[in-house]
Amino acid sequence: MMDLHFWLPVLVLFTSLGAAAIIFWLDENNSRMRSSINLAAAGIKILLVIWILVGVSQGEVYETRFTLLTGIDFVLRADALGVMFAGLSSLLWLFTTLYAIGYLEGTPNRRRFFGFFSLCVASTLGIAFAGNLFTFLIFYELLTLSTYPLVVHKGTDKALRAGRLYLIYTLGGGVVLLAGVLWMHSLAGDLSFAATGQLDALLPEQASTLKWIFLLLIGGLAVKAAMVPLHGWLPEAMVAPAPVSALLHAVAVVKAGAFGIVRVVYDVYGITLSYQLGLLLPLGIAAAITILYGSLRALAQQDIKRRLAFSTVSQVSYIALGISLFGPAGTIGGLVHLLHQGLMKVTLFFCAGNYAETLGIHKIQQLNGAGRRMPGTSLAFTIGALGMIGLPPIAGFISKWYLATGALHADMDWVLLVLILSSLMNAGYFLPLLYRIWFCPQQGEWPQERVLGRWDTSLWLLIPPLVTASLSLLAGLLAASDFSPLAWVQLVTTREYLP
Amino acid sequence: MTSLLLLLTPLWPLLLALPLVLRLLQSEPAASQQAFNALWLSAPLPALLLALYLGSGLFETAANSSQQLLLPGLLLGGHWLVDEVRLVFLLMTSLLWLLAGIYARGYMQGKPAALNAFALLWLLTQSGNLLLILAEDVASFYLGFALMTFAGYGLVIHQRTSEALQAGRIYLVLAVLGEALMLAGLLGTTARSATPTMSQLAITLAEPDAPLWLLTCLLLGFGVKAGLPFLHVWLPLAHPVAPTPASAVLSGAMIKAGLLGWWLVLPLGLTSLPQTGHLLTTAGLLAALAAALIGIMQSRAKSVLAYSSISQMGMITALLGAGLADQHLWPLLVPALLLFVAHHGLNKGSLFLAVGISQHPGRLPLPLLVLLLLLPALALTGLLGSGLMTKWEAKSGLYQLEYTGLINWLTLAAAGTTLLMARYLWLLWQEYKTASQPDQHQSNPWMLTGWLILLPLGLLVPWWLPLPDQAQLLWPDPQNFLQLALPVMLGSLLALAGGWLIGRFSKDWQSRAIPGGDLVWIYLSLQQPLQHLGQKLLSALQQAQQQVLQLAHSLSLIWPLLLRLTDRESLLRREAALTFALLLVVLAGLLLL
């Protein structure tokens, strides 16, 4: 029992937890040591996740299981779906760490920041590898708590207010989720995440109870997934430093909610049962409303980060939308968007941070002519934005393709209309930015220009968005190859539908 | 060999674009003539070589003359090929890009504005245009189409005047709308098809239970590019403001992309769709005639040419509609349409390039210049060369199945073309007069070269174009020549009469003319009320959200309660030892149980 298969998931978690512990213990001013530890941990973790990835693709099982109380197990298990999320988190953690090191250069409280940053990623990995609802809940709450110091990092009134709102929303959601988990536990015992029809035995007597529990579980998760009308905290949380926003929007918090929804639908209820109970259509409608509402609100924003935030509200619900489409194509579309949206959105936030840090640009009107001053950043931003619109050959196109196919296979043709309308609105709120960046001449001085190196900005800030932009380009361009996110998602989907 | 050329056709322009991107990243000063070097000119060569290689007849391997390239890792599985139809499009497109590129090298000389950007966007647009011709898998096709459309925007607004920016906005709005409709149609049809390939889409749409909305989306989506009436408004706005070589490829090659889209996905020859087909024919004829009427009121040569493009595309659309309505007619129309595509693409290209030549005529002797300007215009009217053959080919197809009504309408449209060409030549003459008085510019050798090669190629299209094997070109016999010249004579008479009447009675008719872009002014007047409505909706939503937020904040009313609790807590703190002792007892009790 004490072999590597048992310890590997824990080990992955401990790379971040250990890093957090050491960072808290290190001196505030020892930034060289701190950065080394951060990067080393990120590197080791990626290697471990790749190891697991290879193993899982060959059918290996990695599981850590302790019994906490009779009937409640603490389970960490690396299945294909979990590894997918873990891979995304560890990859983007590396780039966000690089970025954050450059971004926070010379600012106070970096020890606190990086410590909680590591904790936050540890919780995300815990969510990825959680093997049952109980374990999931622990890490889900841990994530809430470890993100709070990051959101309020600047310590301004505005930041504190946003942080309070964030806590009210997420803890409230957590309570609802807890209620759902407890009810489920009382009904069905300790359920592991598995793509089998483990609740089928409760039918038909408990059908309505199961529906109520579903509502509680999804309702709790929808807060973090920022589904309308529970999305209010997300745009406010924009006051956080750029790397935090990037992490929040691309992998950590929002994705944790979306990932939770995936787990509940596929691995607690099972897609077939969810379909039979008629739970998918309401989920799809809620997702569609969120998509359209988020895009509509994004159109009206004049602040770059706020526009991006509402774009996240809209885009993350593509995942929920894909899940609600019964059939493999919809599943692929939803899951692959979890990865693609992460890559593209992290790029956009890195770039927004670069504009703010280097030129002091926060508003959209100030972007005029930024392409000439910061071509590298602007190129990355362009790739991210075009990908969000869903233009080939960038990753977003692949997501949209599968979502549309899934919708038509599930006989939900109206979803196509939602997708097209949303694409139109995406074009409406991203193209003007690109127009200003590339085609408008600069107007007057930049609000607050700093010269950082001979490139656009310092390389710490420039390389991460360029790499993530290239990755989102490659993920779309080579989607049909064996090493694309799409290929892994297809593997996951096969396992979800053919357990 | 073919595979390599297939791969390089869209890739070579992209590879050449790389150094330009790098230069952009280094933020070097943009105004450098270096961008237009020999390598830059070579961008369409792989495509041209491929087309010549496949079209020359040297290459006959198997029964099917199409060659393909599979790129399994690309997008959702790449599949590129050249068949008989694509061959004509490829040949015409690559020729036009090559010669317009040579022309552009001269045209851009001494122009201060962002040359690096123009050179880069030119390559990107070109790559997209070539890719969409080769693409058999839907994803590659859409990629090519989108790349061409969005990079083309940069070409349209190159001059950055307020007029260009306005035209660019209209172009972009319609392009995005078109892309969205097209995507809906493509995705919707693909989801019902066995494989995501263009030819499979046509088969799916031929099935009797194929939903009508798919067909509608595809017709309208491609229709934006092809200049379908009501969706055409970007054309007359974008052409006059774009740099002349860009107008040439825009009007010659890029609007054919919409036609190619229709050609590939509509169930032409597979089934008869009378209602849709007739609707399309009507729309095409409307475009052909209305564009001629509005076009002659334009006071810029390039605007007239833009309307002429709408009119010509309208004729093609009408023919395509007839083929869609009747599957037996379609095979008869194919050679005529292919001829039409190449004929219009190349001749329209040379007409556009001539606009720049007439502004800087240099040392060309006047009679020669007049002749060279006259020839493509006459070809377009159908009096000679490629135009004559195209018209004859189309007519004989229609005669065989007795489509006399359509023939009459098309004859009328041809008279309209003559009017347009008369107007165009008149405007060129005006420009020539103003330009040649102080001849400040030498005619540029690059511009002249591009134009002078394109001109005969356009005129002689039927004599070199590789048409499908089974298609036999029919040569008109002399008795019919008079009949074919009829619309030209009618148009010329009308033009003369119109010119005389205007000269005689109305000097200020231009103030009452319909401005370029026609319906767009109506669309734009709708913009404000719509925006207003949108804003109202948004603010209502925002208010609703504020209320929800307030509700959330009212939770903070619990605060005083919590504070009171804290007071009580101090009691526990004071008696900490006692508290922990109690806790231990309780826990021990629980464990024992």
Tab-separated table of C-alpha atoms in Angstrom, chain A residues 161 164-165 168-169 229 231-233 235-236 293 296-297 299-301 310 371-373 375-377 379 386 390-394 397-398 400-402 404-405 408-409 411 413 416 420 423-424 427-428 431 435 438-440 454-456 476-481 486, chain B residues 21 24-28 30 71-78 114 121 138-139 142-144 146-147 150 153-154 157 160 165 169 172 176-177 179-181 183-192 196 211 213-214 537-538 541-542 545 548-549 552-553 555-556 559:
chain	number	residue	atom	x	y	z
A	161	ARG	CA	-14.520	45.879	0.191
A	164	ARG	CA	-15.525	41.170	1.905
A	165	LEU	CA	-17.924	40.740	-0.978
A	168	ILE	CA	-19.804	36.737	1.541
A	169	TYR	CA	-20.461	35.201	-1.851
A	229	PRO	CA	-27.063	35.953	-10.769
A	231	HIS	CA	-21.466	36.404	-10.358
A	232	GLY	CA	-21.419	39.740	-8.518
A	233	TRP	CA	-18.143	39.138	-6.692
A	235	PRO	CA	-15.950	41.933	-11.401
A	236	GLU	CA	-15.323	43.511	-7.989
A	293	TYR	CA	-25.704	38.437	-19.948
A	296	LEU	CA	-23.815	42.136	-22.799
A	297	ARG	CA	-22.323	43.588	-19.647
A	299	LEU	CA	-19.842	45.446	-23.972
A	300	ALA	CA	-20.634	48.315	-21.650
A	301	GLN	CA	-17.398	48.293	-19.620
A	310	PHE	CA	-17.406	40.049	-17.588
A	371	GLY	CA	0.682	48.235	-30.465
A	372	ARG	CA	3.617	50.307	-31.593
A	373	ARG	CA	4.916	50.891	-28.081
A	375	PRO	CA	4.219	45.047	-29.879
A	376	GLY	CA	4.971	41.773	-28.086
A	377	THR	CA	2.311	42.251	-25.450
A	379	LEU	CA	0.508	40.458	-30.268
A	386	LEU	CA	-9.292	36.549	-31.373
A	390	GLY	CA	-13.652	31.875	-31.567
A	391	LEU	CA	-11.666	32.539	-34.708
A	392	PRO	CA	-9.480	29.787	-36.093
A	393	PRO	CA	-6.764	28.701	-35.752
A	394	ILE	CA	-6.843	29.687	-32.074
A	397	PHE	CA	-12.546	27.925	-32.281
A	398	ILE	CA	-12.137	24.258	-31.394
A	400	LYS	CA	-16.975	26.433	-30.199
A	401	TRP	CA	-16.903	23.824	-32.919
A	402	TYR	CA	-17.530	20.982	-30.479
A	404	ALA	CA	-22.091	23.621	-31.644
A	405	THR	CA	-21.787	20.048	-32.827
A	408	LEU	CA	-27.078	19.846	-32.684
A	409	HIS	CA	-26.484	16.235	-31.715
A	411	ASP	CA	-31.291	18.360	-30.530
A	413	ASP	CA	-30.487	23.830	-31.921
A	416	LEU	CA	-26.196	27.412	-31.703
A	420	ILE	CA	-23.390	32.819	-32.475
A	423	SER	CA	-19.498	35.344	-30.657
A	424	LEU	CA	-20.959	38.471	-32.193
A	427	ALA	CA	-16.316	40.469	-31.494
A	428	GLY	CA	-18.139	43.624	-30.448
A	431	LEU	CA	-12.352	44.110	-31.882
A	435	TYR	CA	-8.498	48.459	-33.457
A	438	TRP	CA	-2.998	48.535	-33.801
A	439	PHE	CA	-4.661	51.145	-35.958
A	440	CYS	CA	-5.143	54.270	-33.865
A	454	ARG	CA	14.819	47.168	-24.114
A	455	TRP	CA	11.684	45.208	-24.987
A	456	ASP	CA	8.060	46.162	-24.343
A	476	GLY	CA	-6.091	25.183	-31.836
A	477	LEU	CA	-3.784	24.825	-34.806
A	478	LEU	CA	-2.736	21.299	-33.928
A	479	ALA	CA	-5.947	20.257	-32.209
A	480	ALA	CA	-6.167	16.992	-34.113
A	481	SER	CA	-2.663	15.897	-33.159
A	486	LEU	CA	-8.364	18.123	-27.397
B	21	VAL	CA	6.221	40.385	-37.780
B	24	LEU	CA	7.100	44.831	-35.916
B	25	LEU	CA	8.202	43.314	-32.610
B	26	GLN	CA	11.425	45.252	-32.675
B	27	SER	CA	9.362	48.397	-33.230
B	28	GLU	CA	11.579	49.536	-36.077
B	30	ALA	CA	7.749	51.322	-40.317
B	71	LEU	CA	-2.587	17.061	-42.712
B	72	PRO	CA	-4.084	14.922	-39.957
B	73	GLY	CA	-2.800	17.050	-37.084
B	74	LEU	CA	-3.999	20.391	-38.364
B	75	LEU	CA	-7.074	21.928	-36.717
B	76	LEU	CA	-9.614	19.111	-36.853
B	77	GLY	CA	-7.822	17.200	-39.582
B	78	GLY	CA	-6.579	19.155	-42.579
B	114	ALA	CA	2.803	52.366	-42.692
B	121	LEU	CA	-1.473	42.482	-44.117
B	138	VAL	CA	-14.470	22.891	-43.185
B	139	ALA	CA	-12.134	24.158	-40.470
B	142	TYR	CA	-13.239	28.858	-42.351
B	143	LEU	CA	-9.705	29.655	-41.240
B	144	GLY	CA	-8.825	30.898	-44.706
B	146	ALA	CA	-11.578	34.544	-41.591
B	147	LEU	CA	-7.908	35.301	-42.161
B	150	PHE	CA	-9.913	40.276	-41.009
B	153	TYR	CA	-9.737	45.115	-43.055
B	154	GLY	CA	-6.254	46.498	-42.594
B	157	ILE	CA	-8.334	51.328	-43.906
B	160	ARG	CA	-6.507	56.162	-42.287
B	165	LEU	CA	-12.114	54.434	-41.295
B	169	ARG	CA	-16.199	50.067	-39.861
B	172	LEU	CA	-15.990	44.992	-40.420
B	176	VAL	CA	-18.439	39.848	-38.643
B	177	LEU	CA	-22.130	39.380	-39.344
B	179	GLU	CA	-18.766	35.225	-40.569
B	180	ALA	CA	-21.293	34.519	-37.850
B	181	LEU	CA	-23.997	33.440	-40.300
B	183	LEU	CA	-20.202	29.722	-39.099
B	184	ALA	CA	-23.737	28.875	-38.002
B	185	GLY	CA	-24.425	27.365	-41.407
B	186	LEU	CA	-21.149	25.488	-41.603
B	187	LEU	CA	-21.324	24.117	-38.060
B	188	GLY	CA	-24.973	23.246	-38.351
B	189	THR	CA	-24.456	21.369	-41.589
B	190	THR	CA	-21.260	19.702	-40.407
B	191	ALA	CA	-22.992	18.337	-37.328
B	192	ARG	CA	-25.391	16.528	-39.660
B	196	PRO	CA	-16.471	17.636	-41.930
B	211	PRO	CA	-33.442	22.324	-42.527
B	213	TRP	CA	-32.204	27.687	-41.880
B	214	LEU	CA	-28.902	26.040	-42.672
B	537	LEU	CA	-31.782	47.527	-21.606
B	538	LEU	CA	-28.332	47.523	-20.078
B	541	LEU	CA	-30.172	45.040	-16.066
B	542	GLN	CA	-27.627	46.979	-14.087
B	545	GLN	CA	-28.071	43.696	-10.312
B	548	VAL	CA	-29.312	41.997	-5.736
B	549	LEU	CA	-26.043	43.424	-4.476
B	552	ALA	CA	-26.286	40.795	-0.255
B	553	HIS	CA	-25.013	43.807	1.625
B	555	LEU	CA	-26.522	40.612	5.279
B	556	SER	CA	-24.130	42.890	7.077
B	559	TRP	CA	-22.829	42.599	12.245
